[in-house]
Coordinates of N, CA, C and O in Angstrom, one line a residue:
M11 N 1.1 -1.1 0.0 CA 0.3 0.2 -0.2 C 0.8 1.4 0.2 O 1.9 1.3 0.7
R12 N 0.4 2.0 -0.8 CA 1.2 3.5 -0.7 C 1.2 4.2 0.4 O 0.3 4.2 1.2
E13 N 2.0 5.2 0.7 CA 2.0 6.4 2.1 C 0.9 7.1 1.5 O 0.4 7.0 0.7
A14 N 0.7 7.7 2.9 CA -0.6 8.6 2.7 C -0.6 9.5 1.8 O 0.4 10.1 1.2
A15 N -1.8 10.2 1.4 CA -2.2 11.1 0.5 C -1.8 12.5 1.0 O -1.6 12.5 2.5
H16 N -1.8 13.5 0.3 CA -2.0 15.0 0.8 C -3.1 15.5 0.6 O -3.9 15.0 -0.7
A17 N -3.5 16.5 1.4 CA -4.9 17.1 1.2 C -5.2 17.4 -0.1 O -6.5 17.3 -0.5
G18 N -4.4 17.9 -1.0 CA -4.4 18.2 -2.4 C -4.8 17.2 -3.2 O -5.1 17.5 -4.4
E19 N -4.4 15.9 -3.2 CA -4.8 14.6 -3.8 C -6.3 14.2 -3.5 O -6.5 13.4 -4.1
L20 N -6.9 14.8 -2.5 CA -8.2 14.3 -2.1 C -9.3 15.0 -3.1 O -10.1 15.8 -2.6
R21 N -9.3 14.7 -4.2 CA -10.0 15.5 -5.2 C -11.3 14.9 -5.8 O -12.2 15.5 -6.5
E22 N -11.4 13.6 -5.3 CA -12.8 13.1 -5.6 C -13.7 13.1 -4.3 O -13.4 13.3 -3.3
R23 N -14.9 13.0 -4.5 CA -15.8 12.7 -3.5 C -16.4 11.3 -3.5 O -16.8 10.8 -4.4
I24 N -16.5 10.9 -2.2 CA -17.5 9.6 -2.1 C -18.8 9.7 -1.2 O -18.5 10.6 -0.1
R25 N -19.6 8.9 -1.4 CA -20.8 9.0 -0.2 C -20.6 7.5 0.2 O -20.5 6.6 -0.4
V26 N -20.4 7.4 1.7 CA -20.5 6.2 2.4 C -22.0 5.6 2.8 O -22.6 6.4 3.5
L27 N -22.4 4.5 2.3 CA -23.7 4.3 2.7 C -23.5 2.8 3.8 O -22.8 2.0 3.6
V28 N -24.7 2.8 4.6 CA -24.7 1.8 5.5 C -26.2 1.4 5.4 O -27.0 1.9 4.5
R29 N -26.4 0.0 5.9 CA -27.6 -0.6 6.0 C -28.9 0.3 6.7 O -28.6 0.5 8.0
G30 N -30.0 0.4 6.1 CA -31.0 1.2 7.0 C -31.6 0.0 7.7 O -31.4 -1.4 7.6
L31 N -32.6 0.4 8.4 CA -33.3 -0.6 9.1 C -34.5 -1.0 8.5 O -35.2 -0.4 7.4
D32 N -34.9 -2.3 8.5 CA -35.9 -2.9 7.8 C -37.3 -2.7 8.6 O -37.2 -2.1 9.7
A33 N -38.5 -3.5 8.2 CA -39.7 -3.3 9.1 C -39.7 -3.6 10.5 O -40.3 -3.5 11.4
N34 N -38.7 -4.8 10.7 CA -38.7 -5.5 12.0 C -37.6 -4.6 12.8 O -37.3 -5.2 13.9
G35 N -37.2 -3.5 12.3 CA -35.8 -2.7 13.0 C -34.6 -3.6 13.0 O -33.7 -2.9 13.6
D36 N -34.3 -4.3 12.1 CA -33.1 -5.1 11.9 C -32.3 -4.3 10.7 O -33.0 -3.7 9.9
P37 N -31.0 -4.2 10.8 CA -30.1 -3.6 9.9 C -30.0 -4.4 8.5 O -28.9 -4.8 8.1
L38 N -31.1 -4.5 8.1 CA -31.3 -5.3 6.6 C -31.9 -4.5 5.6 O -32.2 -5.4 4.3
G39 N -32.1 -3.4 5.7 CA -33.1 -2.6 5.0 C -32.0 -2.2 3.5 O -31.0 -2.5 3.5
P40 N -32.5 -1.3 3.0 CA -31.7 -0.6 1.8 C -30.7 0.3 2.3 O -30.8 0.7 3.6
F41 N -29.7 0.6 1.5 CA -28.6 1.2 1.9 C -29.1 2.7 2.0 O -29.9 3.2 1.1
V42 N -28.6 3.3 2.8 CA -28.8 4.9 3.1 C -27.4 5.5 3.4 O -26.5 5.1 3.8
E43 N -27.3 6.8 3.0 CA -25.9 7.7 3.2 C -25.8 7.8 4.5 O -26.7 8.4 5.1
A44 N -24.6 7.6 5.2 CA -24.2 7.9 6.4 C -23.4 9.3 6.5 O -23.8 10.1 7.3
F45 N -22.9 9.4 5.5 CA -21.8 10.8 5.3 C -21.3 10.7 3.9 O -21.2 9.7 3.2
A46 N -20.7 11.7 3.5 CA -19.9 11.9 2.4 C -18.7 12.7 2.9 O -18.4 13.6 3.9
C47 N -17.6 12.4 1.9 CA -16.3 13.3 2.4 C -15.4 12.9 0.9 O -15.7 12.4 0.1
A48 N -14.3 13.8 1.1 CA -13.0 13.8 -0.1 C -12.4 12.6 0.0 O -12.2 12.0 1.2
A49 N -12.0 12.4 -1.1 CA -11.2 11.1 -1.2 C -10.2 11.0 -2.4 O -10.4 11.6 -3.5
K50 N -8.9 10.3 -2.1 CA -8.2 10.0 -3.2 C -8.5 8.7 -3.8 O -8.6 7.7 -2.8
I51 N -8.7 8.5 -5.0 CA -9.3 7.1 -5.6 C -8.0 6.7 -6.4 O -8.0 7.2 -7.7
D52 N -7.5 5.4 -6.1 CA -6.9 4.8 -7.2 C -7.5 3.7 -7.7 O -7.9 2.6 -7.1
A53 N -7.7 3.7 -9.1 CA -8.7 2.5 -9.7 C -7.9 1.3 -10.1 O -8.3 0.6 -10.7
S54 N -6.5 1.5 -9.9 CA -5.7 0.2 -10.4 C -4.7 0.2 -9.2 O -3.3 0.4 -9.5
P55 N -5.0 -0.2 -8.0 CA -4.1 -0.4 -7.0 C -3.2 -1.7 -7.3 O -2.5 -2.1 -6.2
G56 N -3.3 -2.6 -8.2 CA -2.5 -3.8 -8.4 C -3.3 -5.1 -7.8 O -4.7 -5.0 -7.6
P57 N -2.7 -5.9 -7.6 CA -3.5 -7.0 -7.1 C -4.2 -6.9 -5.8 O -3.5 -6.5 -4.9
L58 N -5.5 -7.4 -5.7 CA -6.1 -7.2 -4.2 C -5.9 -8.7 -3.7 O -6.6 -9.6 -4.4
R59 N -5.5 -9.0 -2.3 CA -5.5 -10.3 -2.0 C -6.6 -10.4 -1.1 O -6.9 -9.7 -0.3
V60 N -7.7 -10.9 -1.5 CA -9.1 -11.5 -0.7 C -8.9 -12.7 -0.9 O -8.9 -13.5 -1.6
T61 N -9.5 -13.3 0.2 CA -9.8 -14.8 0.3 C -10.9 -15.4 -0.3 O -10.9 -16.4 -0.9
A62 N -12.0 -14.5 -0.6 CA -13.1 -14.9 -1.3 C -13.0 -14.9 -2.7 O -12.5 -14.0 -3.4
E63 N -13.1 -16.1 -3.5 CA -12.8 -16.7 -4.7 C -13.9 -15.6 -5.7 O -13.3 -15.3 -6.6
R64 N -15.1 -15.4 -5.0 CA -15.9 -14.5 -6.0 C -15.5 -13.1 -6.1 O -15.9 -12.5 -7.1
L65 N -14.5 -12.5 -5.5 CA -13.9 -11.3 -5.9 C -12.9 -11.2 -6.7 O -12.6 -10.0 -7.4
E66 N -12.5 -12.5 -7.1 CA -11.4 -12.5 -8.3 C -11.9 -11.6 -9.5 O -12.8 -11.9 -10.0
G67 N -11.1 -10.9 -10.1 CA -11.2 -10.3 -11.4 C -12.1 -9.2 -11.3 O -12.5 -8.6 -12.3
Q68 N -12.7 -8.7 -10.1 CA -13.5 -7.4 -10.2 C -12.8 -6.0 -10.2 O -11.6 -6.2 -9.7
V69 N -13.6 -5.2 -10.4 CA -12.7 -4.0 -10.4 C -12.3 -3.6 -9.1 O -13.3 -3.4 -8.1
A70 N -11.0 -3.1 -8.6 CA -10.8 -2.8 -7.4 C -10.5 -1.4 -7.3 O -9.4 -0.8 -8.0
L71 N -10.8 -0.8 -6.2 CA -10.3 0.7 -5.7 C -9.5 0.9 -4.6 O -9.8 0.2 -3.6
E72 N -8.3 1.5 -4.5 CA -7.8 2.0 -3.2 C -8.3 3.4 -2.9 O -8.2 4.2 -3.9
V73 N -8.9 3.4 -1.8 CA -9.6 4.6 -1.4 C -8.6 5.2 -0.2 O -8.8 4.5 0.5
T74 N -8.5 6.4 -0.3 CA -7.6 7.2 0.8 C -8.7 8.5 1.3 O -9.0 9.4 0.4
V75 N -9.1 8.7 2.5 CA -9.7 9.7 3.0 C -9.0 10.1 4.4 O -8.1 9.6 4.9
R76 N -9.4 11.4 4.8 CA -8.8 12.0 5.9 C -9.3 11.0 7.1 O -10.3 10.6 7.2
S77 N -8.4 10.9 8.1 CA -9.0 10.1 9.3 C -9.8 10.9 10.2 O -9.3 11.9 10.6
T78 N -10.9 10.3 10.2 CA -11.8 11.0 11.2 C -12.6 10.1 11.9 O -12.5 8.8 11.5
P79 N -13.4 10.1 13.0 CA -14.0 8.9 13.8 C -14.8 8.1 12.8 O -14.9 7.0 12.9
Q80 N -15.6 8.8 11.7 CA -16.4 8.4 10.9 C -15.5 7.4 9.8 O -16.3 6.4 9.3
T81 N -14.6 8.1 9.3 CA -13.7 7.1 8.5 C -13.1 6.0 9.1 O -13.1 4.8 8.2
R82 N -12.7 6.1 10.3 CA -11.9 4.8 10.7 C -13.2 3.8 11.0 O -12.4 3.0 11.5
A83 N -14.3 4.2 11.0 CA -15.5 3.2 11.3 C -16.0 2.4 10.2 O -16.6 1.6 10.2
I84 N -15.4 2.7 8.8 CA -15.7 2.2 7.6 C -15.1 0.5 7.9 O -14.2 0.4 8.0
D85 N -16.4 -0.2 7.4 CA -16.2 -1.6 7.4 C -16.8 -2.4 6.3 O -17.1 -1.8 5.2
T86 N -16.6 -3.7 6.2 CA -17.2 -4.4 5.1 C -18.6 -4.6 5.1 O -19.1 -4.9 4.2
S87 N -19.1 -4.0 6.1 CA -20.9 -3.9 5.9 C -21.2 -2.7 5.3 O -22.4 -2.8 4.9
M88 N -20.4 -1.9 4.9 CA -20.6 -0.6 4.2 C -20.4 -0.7 2.7 O -19.7 -1.6 2.1
R89 N -20.9 0.1 1.9 CA -20.7 0.4 0.6 C -20.2 2.0 0.1 O -20.7 2.9 1.1
I90 N -19.8 2.2 -0.6 CA -19.5 3.8 -1.2 C -19.9 3.8 -2.7 O -19.9 3.0 -3.3
V91 N -20.3 5.3 -2.6 CA -20.6 5.5 -4.2 C -19.6 6.5 -4.5 O -19.3 7.7 -3.9
W92 N -18.8 6.4 -5.8 CA -17.9 7.4 -6.3 C -18.8 8.6 -7.0 O -19.4 8.1 -8.0
V93 N -18.9 9.4 -6.4 CA -19.9 10.5 -6.8 C -19.7 11.0 -8.3 O -20.6 11.2 -9.1
R94 N -18.5 11.0 -8.9 CA -18.1 11.3 -10.2 C -18.9 10.4 -11.2 O -19.5 10.8 -12.3
T95 N -18.8 9.1 -10.8 CA -19.2 8.1 -11.7 C -20.6 7.8 -11.6 O -21.2 7.0 -12.2
G96 N -20.9 7.8 -10.2 CA -22.1 7.2 -9.5 C -22.3 5.7 -9.5 O -23.3 5.0 -9.0
A97 N -20.9 5.1 -9.5 CA -20.9 3.6 -9.5 C -20.7 3.1 -7.8 O -19.9 3.9 -7.3
A98 N -21.4 2.2 -7.4 CA -21.4 1.9 -6.1 C -20.2 0.6 -5.9 O -20.1 -0.2 -6.9
Y99 N -19.8 0.6 -4.8 CA -18.6 -0.3 -4.6 C -18.8 -0.9 -3.3 O -19.1 0.0 -2.3
N100 N -18.6 -2.2 -3.0 CA -18.5 -2.8 -1.8 C -17.2 -2.5 -1.1 O -16.1 -3.1 -1.6
V101 N -17.1 -2.3 0.3 CA -15.8 -2.4 0.9 C -15.5 -3.7 1.1 O -16.1 -4.5 1.9
V102 N -14.2 -4.0 0.9 CA -13.7 -5.6 1.0 C -12.6 -5.7 2.0 O -12.3 -6.5 2.4
R103 N -12.1 -4.4 2.4 CA -11.2 -4.6 3.4 C -11.1 -3.0 4.2 O -11.1 -1.9 3.6
P104 N -11.5 -3.1 5.3 CA -12.0 -2.0 6.2 C -10.6 -1.0 6.5 O -9.4 -1.5 6.4
A105 N -11.1 0.3 6.8 CA -10.2 1.3 7.0 C -9.1 0.8 8.4 O -8.0 1.2 8.5
A106 N -9.6 0.2 9.5 CA -9.1 0.0 10.5 C -7.8 -0.9 10.3 O -7.0 -0.9 11.0
E107 N -7.7 -1.9 9.3 CA -6.8 -2.9 9.0 C -5.7 -1.8 8.6 O -4.4 -2.3 8.6
S108 N -5.8 -0.9 8.0 CA -4.6 -0.2 7.4 C -4.2 1.1 8.3 O -3.4 2.0 7.8
L109 N -4.8 1.1 9.2 CA -4.6 2.4 10.3 C -3.6 2.2 11.2 O -3.3 1.1 11.8
R110 N -2.2 3.3 11.1 CA -1.3 3.0 11.7 C -0.9 4.5 12.3 O -0.6 5.5 12.0
P111 N -1.3 4.4 13.7 CA -1.2 5.6 14.4 C 0.3 6.2 14.5 O 1.0 5.4 14.4
P112 N 0.5 7.5 14.3 CA -0.5 8.5 14.0 C -0.5 8.7 12.6 O 0.4 9.2 11.9
R113 N -1.6 8.8 11.9 CA -1.8 9.0 10.4 C -3.0 10.2 10.4 O -4.2 9.7 10.8
A114 N -2.9 11.0 9.4 CA -3.7 11.8 9.2 C -5.0 11.5 8.1 O -5.9 11.8 7.9
Y115 N -4.6 10.2 7.7 CA -5.3 9.6 6.4 C -5.5 8.2 6.7 O -4.7 7.5 7.3
V116 N -6.7 7.5 6.2 CA -6.8 6.1 6.3 C -7.4 5.6 4.7 O -7.7 6.3 4.1
T117 N -6.7 4.2 4.6 CA -6.9 3.7 3.4 C -7.9 2.3 3.3 O -7.6 1.5 4.3
F118 N -8.6 2.3 2.4 CA -9.3 1.0 2.4 C -9.7 0.5 0.8 O -9.3 1.4 0.1
F119 N -10.0 -0.5 0.6 CA -10.1 -1.2 -0.8 C -11.7 -1.6 -0.9 O -12.2 -2.0 0.2
A120 N -12.2 -1.4 -2.0 CA -13.5 -1.7 -2.4 C -13.8 -2.2 -3.8 O -12.6 -2.0 -4.5
T121 N -14.7 -3.0 -3.9 CA -14.6 -3.9 -5.3 C -16.0 -3.4 -6.0 O -17.0 -3.0 -4.9
L122 N -16.2 -3.4 -7.3 CA -17.7 -3.0 -7.8 C -18.6 -3.5 -7.5 O -18.5 -4.8 -7.5
H123 N -19.7 -3.1 -7.1 CA -21.0 -3.8 -6.7 C -21.7 -3.9 -8.0 O -22.2 -2.9 -8.7
E124 N -22.2 -5.0 -8.4 CA -22.8 -5.4 -9.7 C -24.1 -5.0 -9.7 O -24.8 -4.8 -10.8
G125 N -24.9 -4.6 -8.7 CA -26.4 -4.5 -8.8 C -26.6 -2.9 -8.7 O -27.8 -2.9 -8.5
G126 N -25.7 -2.0 -9.1 CA -26.1 -0.6 -9.2 C -25.8 0.1 -7.8 O -25.5 -0.4 -7.0
E127 N -26.2 1.4 -7.7 CA -26.1 2.1 -6.5 C -27.0 1.8 -5.7 O -28.2 1.3 -5.7
G128 N -26.3 1.6 -4.4 CA -27.0 1.2 -3.2 C -27.7 0.1 -3.1 O -27.0 -0.8 -2.2
G129 N -28.7 -0.6 -3.9 CA -29.2 -1.4 -3.6 C -28.4 -3.0 -3.8 O -28.5 -3.9 -3.3

């Protein structure tokens, strides 16, 4: 993984989505926006080492954002939307795994969600 970005490199915007509540109050409903932030997106981070075979060959992003309580909480239950393209991505490696204090930025990986935005 590359070293942290600089503020001027955070030129893209992402929306971070979390599961909403279903009729029973369980977090199984449709995805809803939790927050948005600036990001550096590298659409060709090289080989992504993920154990699940179903992820092989999918488009992978390396996403770097400022370290905040919200961004440090990004995990694999979340989805992101690259605002410029509208494409939705599943988080496959959470920010907490790449966080080494003290850092001003966190990086995570995401793969293209085949079902469109949010859903």
